[in-house]
């Protein structure tokens, strides 16, 4: 009876997963239904595990309702790119795919993935197959599983980068779901008769909610490791990777009006040698699988499991399951969570060019043909293309002899040395929001550039146009653009209205704090102008804007900084 009562408390998603036959559901039947552009409601949930979200064009919704038509359903497809590294050949193929099946653009995400938008149902299967033909995949880029594993993409900073990248790729592959449903549905592979499906880690109902892993290499925190369920901080000595500090319980999503939901940064609970890191990651995921909230999806991430039971409990449970104790955390230092732009020489003697891609959208505009430029670069490049955690692109492993040719291509298409690239714009990030995200209350990607145009006028007036102030905007509080970690954070409340948050740290180890609510554009400018003036006149040497507003008491830090759990606390 108790087991039956407990089962009745499960969220609807848990029942969908349980009866899905390891993520098969009726996706095949839904895809072949010619009477609608949508999938069956249960399959809409399940298709996330295969790397796609069903959406519709909200710009056209009112007119279609007036004409008594169903919404213009379309699909977003996300590509799994562990560590964000792709070959030039893959870039060219994905570029072509965006034209054939999508809306003609490519979106570089905040998790080092590609997204394609505007894919109609009839193009979904050939589109996903085309992605697999590039030797990439869409599996597990969404859904209640471990997502794309991020890692620092900048090998010019450390000799251990390539080893860390290999570890990230291995972790990503290791935690990919084992069901053959993906290959059956999208690649027309037959299931081997008599071979039972099994998910040795995930089980029949997978995880309570999504799980995110990211690996940072100090001194850069450009993948925002503390925003993840499991963050790993590389510890090196004499250019040798020793192991990782382990951080648990990060997550930035929340819900307006629900105080049981909140953004939280991960806590540092210990150090693990590199040869033990997969075992530790698997154990962390297993604890969340067993103890995570499966009744209320708003409270189902690891951060809530830890806050409900205690960080010390979690560390003890981890050590108990491992059968050995992780060590105390090793010292580390982060300087910033943004990207360094332009040419940097790598430790391997080759060159890496970090290119700003506004809000990650790769498209062509008059006088700024970014998509054409990158396609031409990819056609001549002998190195690789690296996606950063800030929606930017690194043209990587470039030979000295090829630098000039790449610069010529970028300059010919208006991409190189854009005069609009102020410090604020280069430190900006936005989620997609309207017109395709069903959760968005307000614009984000389509609006932030024009707001920055106006803010840049203020910054130039105060002599701050080159200052790197991180500004992040999201259309809702789910945090896909990591707005809680912006020194200036803007979260959409309604069309044309935003909550303003201030005071995050420049290196990603402190969340921002709500400052003003429901601001119009005019009000945002009116509020920020005197703050910029005060910052210009009263800041201390090398003080960042987020630290300034906290020091001056403009906002009071309401969230504790990242906690480092010592051995004495664990005892």
CSV table of C-alpha atoms in Angstrom, one decimal, residues 105-431:
chain,number,residue,atom,x,y,z
A,105,UNK,CA,20.9,29.9,-39.3
A,106,UNK,CA,23.0,28.1,-36.7
A,107,UNK,CA,22.8,28.7,-33.0
A,108,UNK,CA,25.9,28.2,-30.8
A,109,UNK,CA,24.6,27.5,-27.4
A,110,UNK,CA,25.8,28.2,-23.9
A,111,UNK,CA,26.6,24.5,-23.5
A,112,UNK,CA,29.0,24.3,-26.5
A,113,UNK,CA,26.3,22.7,-28.7
A,114,UNK,CA,24.7,23.6,-32.0
A,115,UNK,CA,21.0,24.2,-32.3
A,116,UNK,CA,18.9,24.3,-35.4
A,117,UNK,CA,15.5,25.9,-35.5
A,118,UNK,CA,12.5,25.9,-37.7
A,119,UNK,CA,12.6,22.2,-38.7
A,120,UNK,CA,9.2,20.9,-39.8
A,121,UNK,CA,8.1,17.4,-38.8
A,122,UNK,CA,8.6,15.9,-42.2
A,123,UNK,CA,12.2,17.1,-42.1
A,124,UNK,CA,13.0,15.9,-38.6
A,125,UNK,CA,14.1,12.4,-39.4
A,126,UNK,CA,16.3,13.2,-42.4
A,127,UNK,CA,17.7,16.2,-40.5
A,128,UNK,CA,18.8,14.0,-37.5
A,129,UNK,CA,20.1,11.4,-39.9
A,130,UNK,CA,22.2,14.0,-41.7
A,131,UNK,CA,23.7,15.1,-38.3
A,132,UNK,CA,24.6,11.5,-37.6
A,133,UNK,CA,26.2,11.2,-41.0
A,134,UNK,CA,28.7,13.9,-39.8
A,135,UNK,CA,29.7,11.5,-37.0
A,136,UNK,CA,28.0,13.8,-34.5
A,137,UNK,CA,24.7,13.0,-32.7
A,138,UNK,CA,21.7,14.5,-31.1
A,139,UNK,CA,21.0,11.9,-28.4
A,140,UNK,CA,20.8,13.0,-24.8
A,141,UNK,CA,21.2,16.7,-25.6
A,142,UNK,CA,17.8,17.1,-23.8
A,143,UNK,CA,15.8,15.0,-21.4
A,144,UNK,CA,16.3,13.6,-17.9
A,145,UNK,CA,19.9,12.3,-18.5
A,146,UNK,CA,23.4,13.6,-18.5
A,147,UNK,CA,23.6,16.4,-21.1
A,148,UNK,CA,26.5,17.5,-23.3
A,149,UNK,CA,29.7,17.6,-21.2
A,150,UNK,CA,31.4,21.0,-21.4
A,151,UNK,CA,35.1,21.8,-21.0
A,152,UNK,CA,37.3,24.8,-21.3
A,153,UNK,CA,38.0,25.1,-25.1
A,154,UNK,CA,41.1,27.2,-24.9
A,155,UNK,CA,44.3,25.1,-25.2
A,156,UNK,CA,46.5,28.1,-25.4
A,157,UNK,CA,46.1,28.5,-21.7
A,158,UNK,CA,47.4,25.2,-20.4
A,159,UNK,CA,49.3,22.2,-21.6
A,160,UNK,CA,46.7,19.9,-19.9
A,161,UNK,CA,43.8,21.0,-22.1
A,162,UNK,CA,43.9,18.1,-24.6
A,163,UNK,CA,43.9,15.6,-21.7
A,164,UNK,CA,40.9,17.4,-20.1
A,165,UNK,CA,39.1,17.4,-23.4
A,166,UNK,CA,39.6,13.6,-23.8
A,167,UNK,CA,38.2,13.1,-20.3
A,168,UNK,CA,35.2,15.3,-21.2
A,169,UNK,CA,34.5,13.3,-24.3
A,170,UNK,CA,34.9,10.0,-22.4
A,171,UNK,CA,32.5,11.1,-19.7
A,172,UNK,CA,30.0,12.3,-22.3
A,173,UNK,CA,30.1,8.9,-24.1
A,174,UNK,CA,30.1,6.9,-20.9
A,175,UNK,CA,26.9,8.4,-19.7
A,176,UNK,CA,25.0,8.4,-23.0
A,177,UNK,CA,21.8,6.3,-22.7
A,178,UNK,CA,22.3,2.7,-23.8
A,179,UNK,CA,18.9,2.1,-25.4
A,180,UNK,CA,18.9,1.4,-29.1
A,181,UNK,CA,15.7,3.3,-29.6
A,182,UNK,CA,17.6,6.3,-31.1
A,183,UNK,CA,19.2,4.2,-33.8
A,184,UNK,CA,16.0,2.4,-34.6
A,185,UNK,CA,13.9,5.5,-35.0
A,186,UNK,CA,16.2,7.9,-36.7
A,187,UNK,CA,18.8,5.6,-38.5
A,188,UNK,CA,16.5,2.7,-39.4
A,189,UNK,CA,18.6,0.2,-37.7
A,190,UNK,CA,16.9,-3.0,-36.7
A,191,UNK,CA,16.8,-4.0,-33.0
A,192,UNK,CA,18.7,-7.3,-32.6
A,193,UNK,CA,16.2,-9.9,-31.8
A,194,UNK,CA,16.3,-11.3,-28.3
A,195,UNK,CA,18.5,-8.6,-27.0
A,196,UNK,CA,16.9,-6.9,-24.0
A,197,UNK,CA,17.2,-3.1,-23.5
A,198,UNK,CA,18.9,-2.1,-20.3
A,199,UNK,CA,20.1,1.1,-18.7
A,200,UNK,CA,22.6,0.0,-16.1
A,201,UNK,CA,22.8,3.5,-14.7
A,202,UNK,CA,19.6,5.2,-15.5
A,203,UNK,CA,17.1,2.4,-15.2
A,204,UNK,CA,13.6,2.4,-16.8
A,205,UNK,CA,12.7,5.9,-15.6
A,206,UNK,CA,16.1,7.6,-16.1
A,207,UNK,CA,16.9,10.6,-13.8
A,208,UNK,CA,14.4,12.8,-12.0
A,209,UNK,CA,15.5,15.8,-14.2
A,210,UNK,CA,18.4,16.8,-16.5
A,211,UNK,CA,22.0,16.5,-15.3
A,212,UNK,CA,24.8,18.8,-16.4
A,213,UNK,CA,28.6,18.4,-16.1
A,214,UNK,CA,31.3,20.9,-16.9
A,215,UNK,CA,35.1,20.9,-16.5
A,216,UNK,CA,37.0,24.2,-16.0
A,217,UNK,CA,40.7,24.8,-16.2
A,218,UNK,CA,41.9,27.7,-14.0
A,219,UNK,CA,42.4,30.5,-14.3
A,220,UNK,CA,39.5,30.7,-16.7
A,221,UNK,CA,36.0,29.7,-15.6
A,222,UNK,CA,34.6,30.3,-19.1
A,223,UNK,CA,32.1,27.4,-18.9
A,224,UNK,CA,30.7,28.5,-15.5
A,225,UNK,CA,31.5,25.3,-13.7
A,226,UNK,CA,29.5,26.3,-10.6
A,227,UNK,CA,26.3,26.5,-12.6
A,228,UNK,CA,26.3,22.7,-13.1
A,229,UNK,CA,25.0,19.7,-11.2
A,230,UNK,CA,28.5,18.4,-11.3
A,231,UNK,CA,31.4,20.8,-11.8
A,232,UNK,CA,35.0,19.7,-12.1
A,233,UNK,CA,38.0,22.1,-11.6
A,234,UNK,CA,41.2,20.8,-13.1
A,235,UNK,CA,44.2,20.7,-10.7
A,236,UNK,CA,47.6,20.8,-12.4
A,237,UNK,CA,51.1,20.8,-11.2
A,238,UNK,CA,54.2,21.3,-13.3
A,239,UNK,CA,52.0,21.2,-16.5
A,240,UNK,CA,50.6,17.8,-15.4
A,241,UNK,CA,47.0,17.1,-14.7
A,242,UNK,CA,46.7,15.6,-11.2
A,243,UNK,CA,43.0,15.4,-10.8
A,244,UNK,CA,39.9,17.5,-10.1
A,245,UNK,CA,38.1,19.4,-7.4
A,246,UNK,CA,34.5,18.1,-7.3
A,247,UNK,CA,31.6,20.7,-7.1
A,248,UNK,CA,28.0,19.6,-6.7
A,249,UNK,CA,24.6,21.1,-6.7
A,250,UNK,CA,24.7,24.0,-9.2
A,251,UNK,CA,21.7,25.1,-11.2
A,252,UNK,CA,20.3,28.5,-12.2
A,253,UNK,CA,16.6,27.9,-13.1
A,254,UNK,CA,13.7,29.1,-10.9
A,255,UNK,CA,10.1,30.0,-11.2
A,256,UNK,CA,8.5,33.4,-10.6
A,257,UNK,CA,6.4,33.3,-7.5
A,258,UNK,CA,7.6,29.9,-6.3
A,259,UNK,CA,10.1,30.5,-3.4
A,260,UNK,CA,10.9,26.8,-3.3
A,261,UNK,CA,12.8,27.3,-6.5
A,262,UNK,CA,16.0,29.3,-6.8
A,263,UNK,CA,19.3,29.6,-8.5
A,264,UNK,CA,22.2,27.9,-6.7
A,265,UNK,CA,25.9,27.6,-7.2
A,266,UNK,CA,27.7,24.3,-6.8
A,267,UNK,CA,29.7,23.6,-3.6
A,268,UNK,CA,33.3,22.3,-3.7
A,269,UNK,CA,33.2,19.0,-1.7
A,270,UNK,CA,36.6,17.5,-2.4
A,271,UNK,CA,39.5,16.5,-4.6
A,272,UNK,CA,39.7,13.3,-6.7
A,273,UNK,CA,42.7,11.9,-8.7
A,274,UNK,CA,42.0,12.0,-12.5
A,275,UNK,CA,41.8,8.2,-12.7
A,276,UNK,CA,38.9,8.1,-10.3
A,277,UNK,CA,36.8,10.9,-11.8
A,278,UNK,CA,34.5,8.7,-13.9
A,279,UNK,CA,33.7,6.6,-10.9
A,280,UNK,CA,32.9,9.7,-8.8
A,281,UNK,CA,30.7,11.2,-11.5
A,282,UNK,CA,28.8,7.9,-11.9
A,283,UNK,CA,28.3,7.8,-8.2
A,284,UNK,CA,27.1,11.4,-8.0
A,285,UNK,CA,24.6,10.7,-10.8
A,286,UNK,CA,23.4,7.5,-9.0
A,287,UNK,CA,22.8,9.3,-5.8
A,288,UNK,CA,20.6,11.8,-7.6
A,289,UNK,CA,18.8,9.0,-9.4
A,290,UNK,CA,17.9,7.4,-6.1
A,291,UNK,CA,17.1,10.5,-4.0
A,292,UNK,CA,16.0,13.1,-6.4
A,293,UNK,CA,12.5,14.4,-6.3
A,294,UNK,CA,10.3,12.6,-8.8
A,295,UNK,CA,7.0,14.1,-7.6
A,296,UNK,CA,7.7,17.8,-8.3
A,297,UNK,CA,9.8,18.5,-11.4
A,298,UNK,CA,10.4,22.1,-10.2
A,299,UNK,CA,12.3,20.7,-7.2
A,300,UNK,CA,14.0,17.7,-9.0
A,301,UNK,CA,17.5,19.0,-9.7
A,302,UNK,CA,20.5,17.9,-7.6
A,303,UNK,CA,20.6,21.3,-5.9
A,304,UNK,CA,17.3,20.6,-4.2
A,305,UNK,CA,18.3,17.1,-3.2
A,306,UNK,CA,21.4,18.5,-1.5
A,307,UNK,CA,19.6,21.3,0.2
A,308,UNK,CA,16.9,19.0,1.5
A,309,UNK,CA,19.3,16.4,3.0
A,310,UNK,CA,22.4,18.5,3.6
A,311,UNK,CA,25.8,18.9,2.0
A,312,UNK,CA,27.5,16.9,4.7
A,313,UNK,CA,25.0,14.0,4.1
A,314,UNK,CA,25.7,14.1,0.4
A,315,UNK,CA,29.5,13.9,1.0
A,316,UNK,CA,29.0,11.0,3.4
A,317,UNK,CA,26.7,9.2,1.0
A,318,UNK,CA,29.3,9.7,-1.8
A,319,UNK,CA,32.1,8.3,0.3
A,320,UNK,CA,30.1,5.4,1.5
A,321,UNK,CA,29.1,4.3,-2.0
A,322,UNK,CA,32.6,4.8,-3.3
A,323,UNK,CA,34.1,2.7,-0.5
A,324,UNK,CA,36.8,5.3,-0.1
A,325,UNK,CA,37.0,9.0,0.9
A,326,UNK,CA,37.6,11.9,-1.5
A,327,UNK,CA,40.3,14.2,-0.3
A,328,UNK,CA,40.0,17.8,0.8
A,329,UNK,CA,39.8,20.3,-2.1
A,330,UNK,CA,43.0,21.6,-3.6
A,331,UNK,CA,43.7,25.4,-4.0
A,332,UNK,CA,42.6,27.0,-7.3
A,333,UNK,CA,42.0,30.5,-8.6
A,334,UNK,CA,39.5,31.8,-11.2
A,335,UNK,CA,40.0,35.2,-12.9
A,336,UNK,CA,37.1,35.5,-15.2
A,337,UNK,CA,34.2,33.6,-16.8
A,338,UNK,CA,34.3,35.4,-20.2
A,339,UNK,CA,36.3,34.7,-23.4
A,340,UNK,CA,39.6,36.2,-24.5
A,341,UNK,CA,39.2,37.4,-28.1
A,342,UNK,CA,41.6,37.5,-31.0
A,343,UNK,CA,44.7,35.5,-31.8
A,344,UNK,CA,46.3,33.5,-29.0
A,345,UNK,CA,49.3,31.1,-29.5
A,346,UNK,CA,48.7,27.7,-28.1
A,347,UNK,CA,51.1,25.6,-26.1
A,348,UNK,CA,51.4,23.4,-29.2
A,349,UNK,CA,52.8,26.3,-31.3
A,350,UNK,CA,49.6,26.7,-33.3
A,351,UNK,CA,47.2,29.7,-33.3
A,352,UNK,CA,43.6,30.1,-32.0
A,353,UNK,CA,41.3,32.9,-33.0
A,354,UNK,CA,38.4,33.6,-30.7
A,355,UNK,CA,35.6,35.2,-32.6
A,356,UNK,CA,32.6,37.0,-31.0
A,357,UNK,CA,29.3,35.6,-32.2
A,358,UNK,CA,26.5,37.8,-30.9
A,359,UNK,CA,24.1,35.6,-28.8
A,360,UNK,CA,25.5,32.6,-30.7
A,361,UNK,CA,23.5,33.2,-33.8
A,362,UNK,CA,25.4,32.4,-37.0
A,363,UNK,CA,23.6,34.2,-39.9
A,364,UNK,CA,24.3,36.6,-42.7
A,365,UNK,CA,23.2,40.3,-42.5
A,366,UNK,CA,24.0,43.1,-44.8
A,367,UNK,CA,27.6,44.1,-44.3
A,368,UNK,CA,28.1,41.3,-41.8
A,369,UNK,CA,28.1,37.9,-43.6
A,370,UNK,CA,29.2,35.8,-40.7
A,371,UNK,CA,27.7,32.5,-42.0
A,372,UNK,CA,29.4,32.8,-45.4
A,373,UNK,CA,32.7,33.8,-43.8
A,374,UNK,CA,32.8,30.8,-41.4
A,375,UNK,CA,31.9,28.5,-44.2
A,376,UNK,CA,34.8,29.8,-46.3
A,377,UNK,CA,37.1,29.5,-43.3
A,378,UNK,CA,36.0,25.9,-42.7
A,379,UNK,CA,36.7,25.0,-46.4
A,380,UNK,CA,40.4,26.0,-46.1
A,381,UNK,CA,41.0,25.3,-42.4
A,382,UNK,CA,43.3,22.4,-41.4
A,383,UNK,CA,42.6,22.8,-37.7
A,384,UNK,CA,39.2,22.7,-35.9
A,385,UNK,CA,36.2,24.8,-34.9
A,386,UNK,CA,35.7,25.1,-31.1
A,387,UNK,CA,32.4,26.3,-29.5
A,388,UNK,CA,32.8,28.2,-26.2
A,389,UNK,CA,30.5,28.3,-23.2
A,390,UNK,CA,29.8,31.9,-24.0
A,391,UNK,CA,28.2,31.3,-27.4
A,392,UNK,CA,31.4,32.2,-29.3
A,393,UNK,CA,33.7,30.4,-31.7
A,394,UNK,CA,37.4,29.6,-31.7
A,395,UNK,CA,39.0,28.9,-35.1
A,396,UNK,CA,41.6,26.5,-33.7
A,397,UNK,CA,44.9,24.8,-34.4
A,398,UNK,CA,45.8,27.3,-37.2
A,399,UNK,CA,49.2,27.1,-38.8
A,400,UNK,CA,51.2,30.4,-38.9
A,401,UNK,CA,51.0,30.4,-42.7
A,402,UNK,CA,47.2,30.3,-42.7
A,403,UNK,CA,46.5,33.2,-40.3
A,404,UNK,CA,46.5,35.9,-43.0
A,405,UNK,CA,44.1,34.0,-45.3
A,406,UNK,CA,41.6,33.6,-42.4
A,407,UNK,CA,41.8,37.2,-41.6
A,408,UNK,CA,41.2,38.2,-45.2
A,409,UNK,CA,38.1,36.1,-45.3
A,410,UNK,CA,36.7,37.6,-42.1
A,411,UNK,CA,37.5,41.1,-43.3
A,412,UNK,CA,35.9,40.6,-46.7
A,413,UNK,CA,32.6,39.7,-45.1
A,414,UNK,CA,32.7,42.5,-42.5
A,415,UNK,CA,33.3,40.2,-39.6
A,416,UNK,CA,36.8,41.4,-38.5
A,417,UNK,CA,37.3,44.4,-36.3
A,418,UNK,CA,33.6,45.4,-36.0
A,419,UNK,CA,33.6,48.9,-34.4
A,420,UNK,CA,30.4,48.1,-32.4
A,421,UNK,CA,32.3,45.5,-30.3
A,422,UNK,CA,32.5,47.3,-27.0
A,423,UNK,CA,33.4,45.7,-23.7
A,424,UNK,CA,29.8,45.3,-22.8
A,425,UNK,CA,28.8,43.7,-26.1
A,426,UNK,CA,31.7,41.3,-26.0
A,427,UNK,CA,30.6,40.2,-22.5
A,428,UNK,CA,26.9,39.7,-23.5
A,429,UNK,CA,24.8,36.6,-23.7
A,430,UNK,CA,21.2,35.8,-24.4
A,431,UNK,CA,18.9,32.8,-24.7
